[in-house]
N, CA, C and O atoms as a printed pandas DataFrame, in Angstrom:
     atom_number atom_name residue_name chain_id  residue_number  x_coord  y_coord  z_coord
0              1         N          MET        A               1    0.803   -1.242    0.109
1              2        CA          MET        A               1   -0.101   -0.085    0.045
2              3         C          MET        A               1    0.722    1.165    0.054
3              4         O          MET        A               1    1.479    1.415    0.991
4              5         N          CYS        A               2    0.585    1.926   -0.945
5              6        CA          CYS        A               2    1.562    3.308   -0.853
6              7         C          CYS        A               2    0.571    4.324   -1.572
7              8         O          CYS        A               2   -0.162    4.026   -2.515
8              9         N          ASN        A               3    0.671    5.569   -0.973
9             10        CA          ASN        A               3   -0.101    6.926   -1.708
10            11         C          ASN        A               3    0.833    8.154   -1.745
11            12         O          ASN        A               3    0.480    9.333   -1.700
12            13         N          VAL        A               4    2.161    7.638   -1.840
13            14        CA          VAL        A               4    3.181    8.787   -2.075
14            15         C          VAL        A               4    3.802    8.609   -3.278
15            16         O          VAL        A               4    4.417    7.552   -3.417
16            17         N          GLY        A               5    3.785    9.625   -4.449
17            18        CA          GLY        A               5    4.201    9.228   -5.586
18            19         C          GLY        A               5    5.679    9.578   -5.541
19            20         O          GLY        A               5    6.176    9.884   -4.458
20            21         N          THR        A               6    6.532    9.550   -6.830
21            22        CA          THR        A               6    7.958    9.737   -6.714
22            23         C          THR        A               6    8.137   11.192   -6.388
23            24         O          THR        A               6    8.662   11.457   -5.306
24            25         N          ILE        A               7    7.738   12.250   -7.250
25            26        CA          ILE        A               7    8.187   13.592   -6.726
26            27         C          ILE        A               7    7.764   14.041   -5.604
27            28         O          ILE        A               7    8.198   15.094   -5.136
28            29         N          ASP        A               8    6.904   13.346   -5.043
29            30        CA          ASP        A               8    6.788   13.739   -3.643
30            31         C          ASP        A               8    7.335   12.912   -2.918
31            32         O          ASP        A               8    7.107   13.257   -1.759
32            33         N          ARG        A               9    7.930   12.013   -2.941
33            34        CA          ARG        A               9    9.283   11.367   -1.944
34            35         C          ARG        A               9   10.447   11.823   -2.174
35            36         O          ARG        A               9   11.373   11.681   -1.375
36            37         N          ILE        A              10   10.562   12.485   -3.400
37            38        CA          ILE        A              10   11.894   13.422   -3.312
38            39         C          ILE        A              10   11.669   14.565   -2.531
39            40         O          ILE        A              10   12.488   14.843   -1.656
40            41         N          ILE        A              11   10.735   15.232   -2.705
41            42        CA          ILE        A              11   10.419   16.307   -2.074
42            43         C          ILE        A              11   10.443   16.169   -0.682
43            44         O          ILE        A              11   11.148   16.905    0.008
44            45         N          ARG        A              12    9.539   15.049   -0.079
45            46        CA          ARG        A              12    9.937   14.970    1.349
46            47         C          ARG        A              12   11.240   14.476    2.090
47            48         O          ARG        A              12   11.602   14.639    3.255
48            49         N          ALA        A              13   11.888   13.743    0.904
49            50        CA          ALA        A              13   13.345   13.541    1.433
50            51         C          ALA        A              13   13.978   14.550    1.824
51            52         O          ALA        A              13   14.341   14.854    2.960
52            53         N          VAL        A              14   14.151   15.244    0.531
53            54        CA          VAL        A              14   15.097   16.478    0.559
54            55         C          VAL        A              14   14.411   17.303    1.893
55            56         O          VAL        A              14   15.103   17.384    2.907
56            57         N          ALA        A              15   13.200   17.845    1.885
57            58        CA          ALA        A              15   12.763   18.468    2.754
58            59         C          ALA        A              15   13.140   18.134    4.374
59            60         O          ALA        A              15   13.412   18.962    5.244
60            61         N          GLY        A              16   13.057   16.342    4.530
61            62        CA          GLY        A              16   13.482   16.078    5.716
62            63         C          GLY        A              16   14.920   15.841    5.987
63            64         O          GLY        A              16   15.225   15.721    7.173
64            65         N          ILE        A              17   15.781   15.760    5.168
65            66        CA          ILE        A              17   17.268   15.847    5.478
66            67         C          ILE        A              17   17.455   17.421    5.911
67            68         O          ILE        A              17   18.033   17.692    6.963
68            69         N          VAL        A              18   17.062   18.194    5.258
69            70        CA          VAL        A              18   17.208   19.690    5.446
70            71         C          VAL        A              18   16.683   19.995    6.759
71            72         O          VAL        A              18   17.356   20.713    7.498
72            73         N          LEU        A              19   15.599   19.556    7.133
73            74        CA          LEU        A              19   14.995   19.692    8.451
74            75         C          LEU        A              19   15.659   19.210    9.619
75            76         O          LEU        A              19   15.777   19.738   10.725
76            77         N          ILE        A              20   16.097   18.049    9.156
77            78        CA          ILE        A              20   17.002   17.112   10.286
78            79         C          ILE        A              20   18.031   18.177   10.651
79            80         O          ILE        A              20   18.038   18.886   11.657
80            81         N          GLY        A              21   19.037   18.150    9.480
81            82        CA          GLY        A              21   20.018   19.194    9.908
82            83         C          GLY        A              21   19.873   20.429   10.487
83            84         O          GLY        A              21   20.687   20.835   11.316
84            85         N          TRP        A              22   18.875   21.100   10.119
85            86        CA          TRP        A              22   18.524   22.458   10.873
86            87         C          TRP        A              22   18.431   22.102   12.117
87            88         O          TRP        A              22   19.142   22.691   12.931
88            89         N          GLY        A              23   17.512   21.031   12.568
89            90        CA          GLY        A              23   17.095   20.816   13.852
90            91         C          GLY        A              23   18.478   20.323   14.690
91            92         O          GLY        A              23   18.756   20.554   15.867
92            93         N          VAL        A              24   19.069   19.745   13.921
93            94        CA          VAL        A              24   20.330   19.239   15.057
94            95         C          VAL        A              24   21.354   20.673   15.190
95            96         O          VAL        A              24   22.105   20.833   16.153
96            97         N          MET        A              25   21.248   21.562   14.166
97            98        CA          MET        A              25   22.226   22.798   14.463
98            99         C          MET        A              25   21.601   23.653   15.339
99           100         O          MET        A              25   22.364   24.272   16.081
100          101         N          THR        A              26   20.137   23.908   15.488
101          102        CA          THR        A              26   19.828   24.621   16.224
102          103         C          THR        A              26   19.184   24.245   17.639
103          104         O          THR        A              26   18.647   25.033   18.417
104          105         N          GLN        A              27   19.373   22.735   17.815
105          106        CA          GLN        A              27   18.622   22.133   18.845
106          107         C          GLN        A              27   17.534   22.543   19.077
107          108         O          GLN        A              27   17.369   23.282   20.048
108          109         N          ASN        A              28   16.417   22.161   18.205
109          110        CA          ASN        A              28   15.224   22.432   18.204
110          111         C          ASN        A              28   14.360   21.085   17.880
111          112         O          ASN        A              28   14.872   19.976   17.730
112          113         N          TRP        A              29   13.119   21.336   17.807
113          114        CA          TRP        A              29   12.182   20.075   17.565
114          115         C          TRP        A              29   11.809   19.946   16.138
115          116         O          TRP        A              29   11.010   19.055   15.847
116          117         N          TRP        A              30   12.316   20.775   15.135
117          118        CA          TRP        A              30   12.023   20.587   13.764
118          119         C          TRP        A              30   12.814   19.494   13.008
119          120         O          TRP        A              30   12.455   19.045   11.920
120          121         N          GLY        A              31   13.815   19.140   13.616
121          122        CA          GLY        A              31   14.517   17.721   13.525
122          123         C          GLY        A              31   13.310   16.412   13.439
123          124         O          GLY        A              31   13.298   15.425   12.702
124          125         N          ALA        A              32   12.463   16.790   14.359
125          126        CA          ALA        A              32   11.552   15.428   14.443
126          127         C          ALA        A              32   10.604   15.496   13.392
127          128         O          ALA        A              32   10.137   14.461   12.916
128          129         N          VAL        A              33   10.262   16.669   12.967
129          130        CA          VAL        A              33    9.513   16.783   11.547
130          131         C          VAL        A              33   10.309   16.118   10.221
131          132         O          VAL        A              33    9.948   15.395    9.293
132          133         N          GLY        A              34   11.507   16.706   10.597
133          134        CA          GLY        A              34   12.413   15.856    9.332
134          135         C          GLY        A              34   12.135   14.480    9.284
135          136         O          GLY        A              34   11.636   13.983    8.274
136          137         N          VAL        A              35   12.474   13.665   10.514
137          138        CA          VAL        A              35   12.579   12.428   10.647
138          139         C          VAL        A              35   11.022   11.783   10.113
139          140         O          VAL        A              35   10.946   10.768    9.420
140          141         N          VAL        A              36    9.803   12.594   10.587
141          142        CA          VAL        A              36    8.693   12.000    9.896
142          143         C          VAL        A              36    8.694   12.035    8.458
143          144         O          VAL        A              36    8.351   10.994    7.897
144          145         N          LEU        A              37    9.019   13.048    7.734
145          146        CA          LEU        A              37    9.025   13.429    6.310
146          147         C          LEU        A              37    9.766   12.420    5.626
147          148         O          LEU        A              37    9.305   11.802    4.666
148          149         N          LEU        A              38   11.161   12.201    6.210
149          150        CA          LEU        A              38   12.172   11.148    5.669
150          151         C          LEU        A              38   11.432    9.558    5.910
151          152         O          LEU        A              38   11.571    8.619    5.127
152          153         N          GLY        A              39   10.839    9.535    6.848
153          154        CA          GLY        A              39   10.198    8.090    7.082
154          155         C          GLY        A              39    9.256    7.963    6.285
155          156         O          GLY        A              39    9.270    6.841    5.778
156          157         N          THR        A              40    8.304    8.701    5.878
157          158        CA          THR        A              40    7.227    8.751    4.575
158          159         C          THR        A              40    7.790    8.597    3.492
159          160         O          THR        A              40    7.366    7.846    2.613
160          161         N          ALA        A              41    8.756    9.245    3.417
161          162        CA          ALA        A              41    9.244    9.070    1.893
162          163         C          ALA        A              41    9.755    7.779    1.724
163          164         O          ALA        A              41    9.567    7.252    0.628
164          165         N          ALA        A              42   10.389    7.138    2.623
165          166        CA          ALA        A              42   11.296    6.050    2.671
166          167         C          ALA        A              42   10.261    4.676    2.586
167          168         O          ALA        A              42   10.704    3.573    2.267
168          169         N          ILE        A              43    8.870    4.904    2.908
169          170        CA          ILE        A              43    7.740    3.750    2.851
170          171         C          ILE        A              43    6.836    4.221    1.816
171          172         O          ILE        A              43    5.964    3.420    1.478
172          173         N          SER        A              44    6.855    5.076    1.385
173          174        CA          SER        A              44    5.963    5.712    0.201
174          175         C          SER        A              44    4.641    5.867    0.927
175          176         O          SER        A              44    3.659    6.055    0.209
176          177         N          PHE        A              45    4.476    5.821    2.149
177          178        CA          PHE        A              45    2.933    5.999    2.837
178          179         C          PHE        A              45    2.925    7.093    3.737
179          180         O          PHE        A              45    3.847    7.323    4.519
180          181         N          CYS        A              46    1.707    7.893    3.616
181          182        CA          CYS        A              46    1.566    8.912    4.778
182          183         C          CYS        A              46    0.081    8.786    4.977
183          184         O          CYS        A              46   -0.828    8.839    4.148
184          185         N          PRO        A              47    0.052    8.568    6.551
185          186        CA          PRO        A              47   -1.193    8.266    7.302
186          187         C          PRO        A              47   -1.945    9.543    6.779
187          188         O          PRO        A              47   -2.961    9.409    6.097
188          189         N          LEU        A              48   -1.492   10.671    7.071
189          190        CA          LEU        A              48   -2.414   11.805    6.917
190          191         C          LEU        A              48   -2.942   11.920    5.490
191          192         O          LEU        A              48   -4.019   12.480    5.286
192          193         N          TYR        A              49   -2.232   11.418    4.521
193          194        CA          TYR        A              49   -2.751   11.581    2.941
194          195         C          TYR        A              49   -3.972   10.649    3.181
195          196         O          TYR        A              49   -5.007   11.097    2.687
196          197         N          THR        A              50   -4.100    9.414    3.847
197          198        CA          THR        A              50   -5.187    8.395    3.791
198          199         C          THR        A              50   -6.267    9.117    4.479
199          200         O          THR        A              50   -7.370    8.983    3.949
200          201         N          LEU        A              51   -6.218    9.797    5.455
201          202        CA          LEU        A              51   -7.052   10.492    6.299
202          203         C          LEU        A              51   -7.924   11.540    5.397
203          204         O          LEU        A              51   -9.141   11.684    5.507
204          205         N          LEU        A              52   -7.004   12.313    4.399
205          206        CA          LEU        A              52   -7.469   13.175    3.643
206          207         C          LEU        A              52   -8.106   12.811    2.376
207          208         O          LEU        A              52   -8.820   13.575    1.727
208          209         N          LYS        A              53   -7.742   11.319    1.978
209          210        CA          LYS        A              53   -8.158   10.907    0.836
210          211         C          LYS        A              53   -7.008   11.414   -0.313
211          212         O          LYS        A              53   -7.510   11.795   -1.371
212          213         N          ILE        A              54   -5.785   11.453   -0.242
213          214        CA          ILE        A              54   -5.110   12.171   -1.118
214          215         C          ILE        A              54   -4.062   11.071   -1.777
215          216         O          ILE        A              54   -3.407   10.354   -1.021
216          217         N          ASP        A              55   -3.928   10.965   -3.222
217          218        CA          ASP        A              55   -2.938    9.937   -3.616
218          219         C          ASP        A              55   -2.241   10.796   -4.833
219          220         O          ASP        A              55   -2.811   11.265   -5.818
220          221         N          THR        A              56   -1.064   10.859   -4.541
221          222        CA          THR        A              56   -0.001   11.578   -5.452
222          223         C          THR        A              56    0.544   11.134   -6.423
223          224         O          THR        A              56    1.337   11.851   -7.033
224          225         N          GLY        A              57    0.268    9.775   -6.863
225          226        CA          GLY        A              57    0.407    9.118   -8.114
226          227         C          GLY        A              57    1.166    7.804   -7.989
227          228         O          GLY        A              57    1.792    7.386   -8.963
228          229         N          CYS        A              58    1.138    6.962   -6.547
229          230        CA          CYS        A              58    1.927    6.104   -6.513
230          231         C          CYS        A              58    1.486    4.791   -7.739
231          232         O          CYS        A              58    0.344    4.359   -7.896
232          233         N          LYS        A              59    2.399    4.456   -8.305
233          234        CA          LYS        A              59    1.991    3.517   -9.439
234          235         C          LYS        A              59    2.445    1.841   -9.156
235          236         O          LYS        A              59    3.626    1.545   -8.970
236          237         N          VAL        A              60    1.528    0.982   -9.153
237          238        CA          VAL        A              60    1.851   -0.253   -8.794
238          239         C          VAL        A              60    1.938   -1.118  -10.281
239          240         O          VAL        A              60    0.918   -1.132  -10.969
240          241         N          LYS        A              61    2.941   -1.707  -10.681
241          242        CA          LYS        A              61    3.129   -2.309  -11.924
242          243         C          LYS        A              61    2.289   -3.804  -11.448
243          244         O          LYS        A              61    2.424   -4.418  -10.389
244          245         N          GLU        A              62    1.497   -4.097  -12.486
245          246        CA          GLU        A              62    0.577   -5.269  -12.683
246          247         C          GLU        A              62    1.192   -6.266  -13.197
247          248         O          GLU        A              62    0.586   -7.312  -13.428
């Protein structure tokens, strides 16, 4: 099951890495948000998207 498309995954991964780095450098909670973004990019699934009925184009080859 996946609901996060390729472009969305790339954006989430980059934003996650940036936020983790910024959170570590400034020692604030934004790093935790980055971890969530990086995690959802890694597994191609976002629970919030499920609640909002959003699908950004995850294609499954049949």
